Coordinates of N, CA and C in Angstrom, one line a residue:
X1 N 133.2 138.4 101.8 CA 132.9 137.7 103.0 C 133.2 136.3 102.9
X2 N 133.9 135.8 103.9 CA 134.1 134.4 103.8 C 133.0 133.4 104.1
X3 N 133.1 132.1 103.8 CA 132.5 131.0 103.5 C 132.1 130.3 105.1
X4 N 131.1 130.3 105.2 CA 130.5 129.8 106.7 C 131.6 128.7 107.0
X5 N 132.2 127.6 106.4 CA 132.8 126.6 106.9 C 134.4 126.6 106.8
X6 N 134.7 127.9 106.5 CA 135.8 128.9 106.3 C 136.2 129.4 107.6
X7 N 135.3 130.1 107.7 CA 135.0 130.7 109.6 C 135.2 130.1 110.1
X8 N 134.5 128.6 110.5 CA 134.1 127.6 111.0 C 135.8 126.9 111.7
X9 N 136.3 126.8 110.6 CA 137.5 125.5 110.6 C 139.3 127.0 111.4
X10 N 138.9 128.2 110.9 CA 139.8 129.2 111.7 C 139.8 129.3 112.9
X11 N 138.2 129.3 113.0 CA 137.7 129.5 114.4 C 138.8 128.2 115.6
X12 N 138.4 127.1 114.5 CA 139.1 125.7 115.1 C 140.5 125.7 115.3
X13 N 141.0 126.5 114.2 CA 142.4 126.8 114.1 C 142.7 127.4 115.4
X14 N 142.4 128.3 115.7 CA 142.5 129.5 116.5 C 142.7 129.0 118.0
X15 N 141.8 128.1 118.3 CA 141.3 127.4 119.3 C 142.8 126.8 119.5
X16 N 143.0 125.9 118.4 CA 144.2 124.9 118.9 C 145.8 125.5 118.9
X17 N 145.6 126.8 118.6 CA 146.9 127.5 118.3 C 148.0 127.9 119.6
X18 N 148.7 128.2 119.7 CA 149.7 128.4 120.9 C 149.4 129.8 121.5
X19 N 148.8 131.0 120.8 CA 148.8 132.0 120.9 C 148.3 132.2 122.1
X20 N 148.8 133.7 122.8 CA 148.4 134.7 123.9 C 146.5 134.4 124.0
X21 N 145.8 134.3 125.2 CA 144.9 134.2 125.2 C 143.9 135.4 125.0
X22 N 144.5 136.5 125.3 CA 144.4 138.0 125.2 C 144.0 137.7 123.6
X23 N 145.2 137.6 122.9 CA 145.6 137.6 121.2 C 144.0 136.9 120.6
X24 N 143.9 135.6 121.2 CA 142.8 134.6 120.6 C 141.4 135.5 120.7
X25 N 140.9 136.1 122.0 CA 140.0 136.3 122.4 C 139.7 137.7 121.7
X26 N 140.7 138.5 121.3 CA 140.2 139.8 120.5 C 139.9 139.0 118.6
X27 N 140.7 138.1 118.2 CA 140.9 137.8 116.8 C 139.3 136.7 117.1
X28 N 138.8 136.0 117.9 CA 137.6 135.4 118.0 C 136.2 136.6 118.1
X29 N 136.4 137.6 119.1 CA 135.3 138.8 118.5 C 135.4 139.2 117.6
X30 N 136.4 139.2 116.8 CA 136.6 139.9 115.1 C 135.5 139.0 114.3
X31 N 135.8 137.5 114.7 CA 135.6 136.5 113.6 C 134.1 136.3 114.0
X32 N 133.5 136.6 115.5 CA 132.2 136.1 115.7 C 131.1 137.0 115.0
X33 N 131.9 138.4 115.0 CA 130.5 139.3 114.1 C 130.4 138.9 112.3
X34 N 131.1 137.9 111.7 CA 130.9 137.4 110.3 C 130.9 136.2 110.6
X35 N 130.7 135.7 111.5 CA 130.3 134.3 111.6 C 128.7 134.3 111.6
X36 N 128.4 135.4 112.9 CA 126.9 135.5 112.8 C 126.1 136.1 111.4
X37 N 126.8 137.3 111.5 CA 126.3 137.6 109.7 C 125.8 136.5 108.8
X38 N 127.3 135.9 108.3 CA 126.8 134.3 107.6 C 125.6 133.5 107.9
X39 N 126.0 133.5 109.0 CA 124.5 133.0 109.5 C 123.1 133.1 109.5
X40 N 123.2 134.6 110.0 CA 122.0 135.2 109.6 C 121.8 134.9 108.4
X41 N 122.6 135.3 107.1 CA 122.3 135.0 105.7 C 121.8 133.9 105.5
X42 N 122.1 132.9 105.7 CA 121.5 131.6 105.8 C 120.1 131.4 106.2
X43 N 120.0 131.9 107.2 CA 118.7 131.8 107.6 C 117.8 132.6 107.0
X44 N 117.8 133.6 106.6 CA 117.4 134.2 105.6 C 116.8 133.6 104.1
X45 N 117.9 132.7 103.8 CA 117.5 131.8 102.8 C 117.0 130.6 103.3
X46 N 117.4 130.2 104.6 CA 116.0 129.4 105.1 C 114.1 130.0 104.8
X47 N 114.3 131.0 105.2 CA 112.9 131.4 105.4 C 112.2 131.4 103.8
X48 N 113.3 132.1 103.0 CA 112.6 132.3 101.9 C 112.6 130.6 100.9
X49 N 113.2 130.3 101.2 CA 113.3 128.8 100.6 C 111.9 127.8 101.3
X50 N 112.0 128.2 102.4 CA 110.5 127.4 103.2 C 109.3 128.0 102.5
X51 N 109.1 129.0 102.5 CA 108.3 129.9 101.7 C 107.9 129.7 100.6
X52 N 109.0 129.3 99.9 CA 109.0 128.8 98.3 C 108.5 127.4 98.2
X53 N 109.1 126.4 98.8 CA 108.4 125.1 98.7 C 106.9 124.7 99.5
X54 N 106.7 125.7 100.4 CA 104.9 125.7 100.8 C 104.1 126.2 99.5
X55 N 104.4 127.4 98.8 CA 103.9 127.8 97.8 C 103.9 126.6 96.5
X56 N 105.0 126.1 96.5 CA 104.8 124.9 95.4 C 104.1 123.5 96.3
X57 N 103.8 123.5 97.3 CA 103.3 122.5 97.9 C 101.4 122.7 97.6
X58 N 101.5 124.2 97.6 CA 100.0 124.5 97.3 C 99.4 124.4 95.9
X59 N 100.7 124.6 95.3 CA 100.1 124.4 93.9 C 100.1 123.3 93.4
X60 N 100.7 122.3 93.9 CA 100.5 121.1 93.7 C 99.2 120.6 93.8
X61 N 98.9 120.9 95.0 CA 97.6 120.5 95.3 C 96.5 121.1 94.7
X62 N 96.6 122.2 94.4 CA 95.9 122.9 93.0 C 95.9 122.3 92.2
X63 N 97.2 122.0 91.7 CA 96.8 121.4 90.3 C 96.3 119.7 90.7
X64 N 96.4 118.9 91.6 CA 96.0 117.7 91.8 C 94.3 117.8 91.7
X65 N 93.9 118.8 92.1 CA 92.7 118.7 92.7 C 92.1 119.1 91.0
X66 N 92.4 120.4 90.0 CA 92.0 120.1 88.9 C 92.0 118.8 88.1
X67 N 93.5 118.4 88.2 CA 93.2 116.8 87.4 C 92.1 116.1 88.2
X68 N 91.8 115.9 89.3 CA 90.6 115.5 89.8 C 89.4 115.7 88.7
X69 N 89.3 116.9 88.4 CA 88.0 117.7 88.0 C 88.0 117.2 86.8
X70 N 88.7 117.1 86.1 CA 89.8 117.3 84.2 C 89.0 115.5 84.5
X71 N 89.5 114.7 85.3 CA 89.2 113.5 85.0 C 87.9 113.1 85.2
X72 N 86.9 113.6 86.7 CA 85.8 113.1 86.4 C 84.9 113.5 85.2
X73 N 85.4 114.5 84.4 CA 84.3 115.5 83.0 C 84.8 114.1 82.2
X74 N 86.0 113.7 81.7 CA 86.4 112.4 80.7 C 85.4 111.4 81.0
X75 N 85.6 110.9 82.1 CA 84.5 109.8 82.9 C 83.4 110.2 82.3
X76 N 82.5 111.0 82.5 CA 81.1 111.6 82.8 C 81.2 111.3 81.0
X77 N 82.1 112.0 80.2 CA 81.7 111.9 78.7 C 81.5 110.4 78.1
X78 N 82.9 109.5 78.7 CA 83.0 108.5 78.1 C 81.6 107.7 79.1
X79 N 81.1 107.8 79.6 CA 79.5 107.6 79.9 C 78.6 107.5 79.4
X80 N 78.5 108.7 78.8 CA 77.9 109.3 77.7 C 77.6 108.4 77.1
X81 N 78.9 108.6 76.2 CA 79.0 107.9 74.6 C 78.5 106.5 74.9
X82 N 78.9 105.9 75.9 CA 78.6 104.0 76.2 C 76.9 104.0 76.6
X83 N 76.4 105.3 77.3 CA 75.2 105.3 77.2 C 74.2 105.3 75.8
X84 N 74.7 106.3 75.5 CA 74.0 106.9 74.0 C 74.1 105.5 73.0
X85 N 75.6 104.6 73.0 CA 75.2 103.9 72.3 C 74.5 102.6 72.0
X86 N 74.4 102.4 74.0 CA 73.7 101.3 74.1 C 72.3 101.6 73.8
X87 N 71.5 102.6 73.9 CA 70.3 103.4 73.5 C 69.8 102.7 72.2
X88 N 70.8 103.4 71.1 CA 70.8 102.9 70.1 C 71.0 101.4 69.6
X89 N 71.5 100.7 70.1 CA 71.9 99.5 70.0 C 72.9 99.1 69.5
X90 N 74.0 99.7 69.6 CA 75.2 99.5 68.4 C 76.3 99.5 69.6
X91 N 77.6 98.3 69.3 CA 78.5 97.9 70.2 C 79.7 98.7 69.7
X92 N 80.2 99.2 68.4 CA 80.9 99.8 68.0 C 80.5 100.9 66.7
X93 N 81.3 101.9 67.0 CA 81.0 103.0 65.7 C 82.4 103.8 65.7
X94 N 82.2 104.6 64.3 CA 83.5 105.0 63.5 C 83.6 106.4 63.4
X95 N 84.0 107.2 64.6 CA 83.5 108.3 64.6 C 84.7 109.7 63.9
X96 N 84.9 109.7 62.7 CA 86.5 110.5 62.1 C 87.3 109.5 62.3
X97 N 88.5 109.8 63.0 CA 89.5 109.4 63.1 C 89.7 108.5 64.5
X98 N 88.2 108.1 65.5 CA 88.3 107.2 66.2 C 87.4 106.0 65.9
X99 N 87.5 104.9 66.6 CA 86.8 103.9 66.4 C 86.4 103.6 67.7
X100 N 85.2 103.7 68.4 CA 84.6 103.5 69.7 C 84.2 102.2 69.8
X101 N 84.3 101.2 71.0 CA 83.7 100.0 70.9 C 83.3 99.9 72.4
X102 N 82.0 99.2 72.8 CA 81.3 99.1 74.0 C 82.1 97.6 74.2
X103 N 82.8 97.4 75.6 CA 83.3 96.2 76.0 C 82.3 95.6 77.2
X104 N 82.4 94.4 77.2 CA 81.0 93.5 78.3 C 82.2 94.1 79.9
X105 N 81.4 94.3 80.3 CA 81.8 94.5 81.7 C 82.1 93.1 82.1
X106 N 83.4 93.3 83.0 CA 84.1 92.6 83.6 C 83.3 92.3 85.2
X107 N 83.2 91.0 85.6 CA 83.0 90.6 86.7 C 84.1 91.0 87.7
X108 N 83.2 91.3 89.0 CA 84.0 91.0 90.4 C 83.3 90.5 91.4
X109 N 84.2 90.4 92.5 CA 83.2 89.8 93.5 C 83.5 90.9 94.3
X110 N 82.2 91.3 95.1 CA 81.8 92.0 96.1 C 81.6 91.3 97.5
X111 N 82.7 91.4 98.4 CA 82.3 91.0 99.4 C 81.6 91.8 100.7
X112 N 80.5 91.3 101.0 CA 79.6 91.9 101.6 C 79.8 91.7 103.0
X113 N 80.3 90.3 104.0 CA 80.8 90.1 105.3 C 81.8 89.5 105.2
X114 N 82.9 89.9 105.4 CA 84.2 88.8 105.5 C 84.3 87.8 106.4
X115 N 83.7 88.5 107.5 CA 83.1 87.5 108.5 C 82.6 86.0 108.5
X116 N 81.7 86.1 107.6 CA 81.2 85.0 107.0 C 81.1 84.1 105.8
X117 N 82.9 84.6 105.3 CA 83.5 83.6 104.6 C 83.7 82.2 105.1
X118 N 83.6 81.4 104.4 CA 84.2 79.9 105.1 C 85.6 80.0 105.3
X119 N 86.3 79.8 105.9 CA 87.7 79.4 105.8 C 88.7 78.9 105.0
X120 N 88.3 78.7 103.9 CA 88.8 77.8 102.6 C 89.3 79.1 101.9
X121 N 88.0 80.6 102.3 CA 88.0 81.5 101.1 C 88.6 82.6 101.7
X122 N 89.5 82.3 102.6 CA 90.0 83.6 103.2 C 91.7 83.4 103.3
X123 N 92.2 84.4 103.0 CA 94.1 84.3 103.6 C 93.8 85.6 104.5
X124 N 94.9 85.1 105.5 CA 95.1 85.8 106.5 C 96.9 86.6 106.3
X125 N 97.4 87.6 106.3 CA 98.0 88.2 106.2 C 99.0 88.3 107.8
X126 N 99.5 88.4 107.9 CA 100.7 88.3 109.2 C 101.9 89.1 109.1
X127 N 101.7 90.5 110.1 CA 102.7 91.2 109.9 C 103.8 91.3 111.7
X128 N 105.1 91.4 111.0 CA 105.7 91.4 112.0 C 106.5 92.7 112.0
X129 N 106.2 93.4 113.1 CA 106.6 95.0 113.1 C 107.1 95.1 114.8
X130 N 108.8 95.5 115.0 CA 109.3 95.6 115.6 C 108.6 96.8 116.8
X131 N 108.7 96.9 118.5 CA 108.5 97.2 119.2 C 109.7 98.1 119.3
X132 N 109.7 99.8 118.8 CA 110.8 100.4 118.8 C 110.8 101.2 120.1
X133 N 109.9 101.6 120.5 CA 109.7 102.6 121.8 C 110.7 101.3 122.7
X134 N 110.1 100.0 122.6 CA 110.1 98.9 124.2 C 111.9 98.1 123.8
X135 N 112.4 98.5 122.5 CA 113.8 98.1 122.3 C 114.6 99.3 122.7
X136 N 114.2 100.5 122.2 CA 115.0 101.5 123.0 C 115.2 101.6 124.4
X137 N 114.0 101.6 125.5 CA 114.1 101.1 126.4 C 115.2 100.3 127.0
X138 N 114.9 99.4 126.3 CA 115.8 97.9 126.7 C 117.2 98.2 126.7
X139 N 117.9 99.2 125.3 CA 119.2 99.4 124.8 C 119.6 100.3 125.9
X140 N 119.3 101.5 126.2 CA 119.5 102.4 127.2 C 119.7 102.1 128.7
X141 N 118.8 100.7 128.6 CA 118.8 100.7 130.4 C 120.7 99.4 130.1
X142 N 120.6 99.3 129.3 CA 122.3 98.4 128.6 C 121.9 97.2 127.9
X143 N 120.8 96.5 128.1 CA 120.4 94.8 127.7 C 120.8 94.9 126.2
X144 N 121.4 94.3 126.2 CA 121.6 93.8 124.6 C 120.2 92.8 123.8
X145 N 120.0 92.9 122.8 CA 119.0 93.0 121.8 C 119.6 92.8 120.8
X146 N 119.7 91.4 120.2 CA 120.4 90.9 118.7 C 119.4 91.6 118.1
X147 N 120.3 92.5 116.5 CA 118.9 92.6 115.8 C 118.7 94.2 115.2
X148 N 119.3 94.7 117.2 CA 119.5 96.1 117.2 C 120.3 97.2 117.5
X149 N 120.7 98.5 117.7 CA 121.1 99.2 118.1 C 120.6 100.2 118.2
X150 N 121.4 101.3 118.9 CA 120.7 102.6 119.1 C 121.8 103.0 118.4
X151 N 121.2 104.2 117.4 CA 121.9 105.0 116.4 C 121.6 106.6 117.0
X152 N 122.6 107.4 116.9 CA 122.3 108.7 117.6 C 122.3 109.2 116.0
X153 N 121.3 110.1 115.7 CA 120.5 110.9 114.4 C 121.6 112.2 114.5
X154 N 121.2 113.0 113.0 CA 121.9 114.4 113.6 C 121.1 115.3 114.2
X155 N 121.8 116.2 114.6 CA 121.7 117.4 115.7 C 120.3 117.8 114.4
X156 N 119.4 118.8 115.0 CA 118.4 119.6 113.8 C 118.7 121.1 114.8
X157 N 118.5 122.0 114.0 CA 118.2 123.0 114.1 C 117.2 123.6 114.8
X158 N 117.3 124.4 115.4 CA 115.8 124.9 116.2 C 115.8 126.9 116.0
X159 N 115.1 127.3 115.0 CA 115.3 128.4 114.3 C 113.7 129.0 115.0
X160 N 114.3 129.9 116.2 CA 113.1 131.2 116.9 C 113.2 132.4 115.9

């Protein structure tokens, strides 16, 4: 069986060729029942390829959600140990082949109302984000718009 884009470019051939229209239109029903085939095949491997990457999309998330779990039990341990040793009173200990050390907790600030910062203690952030719905608009009705264009995307697929 030939190559979808094989088909494709004969088909084109065929089209621009000098031949009897009679001639074209029986050698184009020859060519449409392996064009569709191909196709079909394809889609085929659409389905099962979609199939395939939802199933690794799940497992991903499987496995994300264990590292989740894997991490809060590390957390919960090394708690532990910084508990148990402040208990005791000891900042560092020599446990085999590790050496554990309790570190002073690091300051932050918590801000409680932003609101009621003074002015001195605050930056303000400024975003500038293009109006694409109200420039397409504009491009279509003809106005020119430094800045922009309308770009036509490709064609997608629509598979019932």
């Amino acid at each position: 069986m030939s190559k979808l884009y094989e088909i494709a470019n004969e088909y084109a051939k065929l089209m621009d060729s000098d031949l009897e229209p009679e001639m074209i239109a029986d050698t184009i029903e020859g060519m449409e029942g392996e064009f569709t085939d191909k196709i079909e095949q394809l889609l085929a491997i659409i389905k099962n390829e979609s199939g395939y990457a939802e199933r690794l999309k799940e497992e991903a998330k499987s496995l994300n959600e264990r590292a989740a779990v894997i991490q809060n039990k590390i957390d919960s341990i090394m708690a532990y140990i910084a508990s148990s040793l402040e208990m005791v009173g000891k900042k560092k200990i020599r446990a085999g082949i590790h050496q554990v050390t309790i570190r002073k907790p690091t300051e932050t600030v918590e801000i409680i109302d932003s609101s009621a910062l003074p002015p001195e203690y605050v930056e303000f952030e400024t975003t500038i984000k293009a109006d694409k719905l109200a420039i397409k608009h504009q491009l279509k009705a003809g106005i020119n718009i430094p800045g922009a264009q309308l770009k036509v995307g490709k064609p997608s697929l629509l598979i019932k």
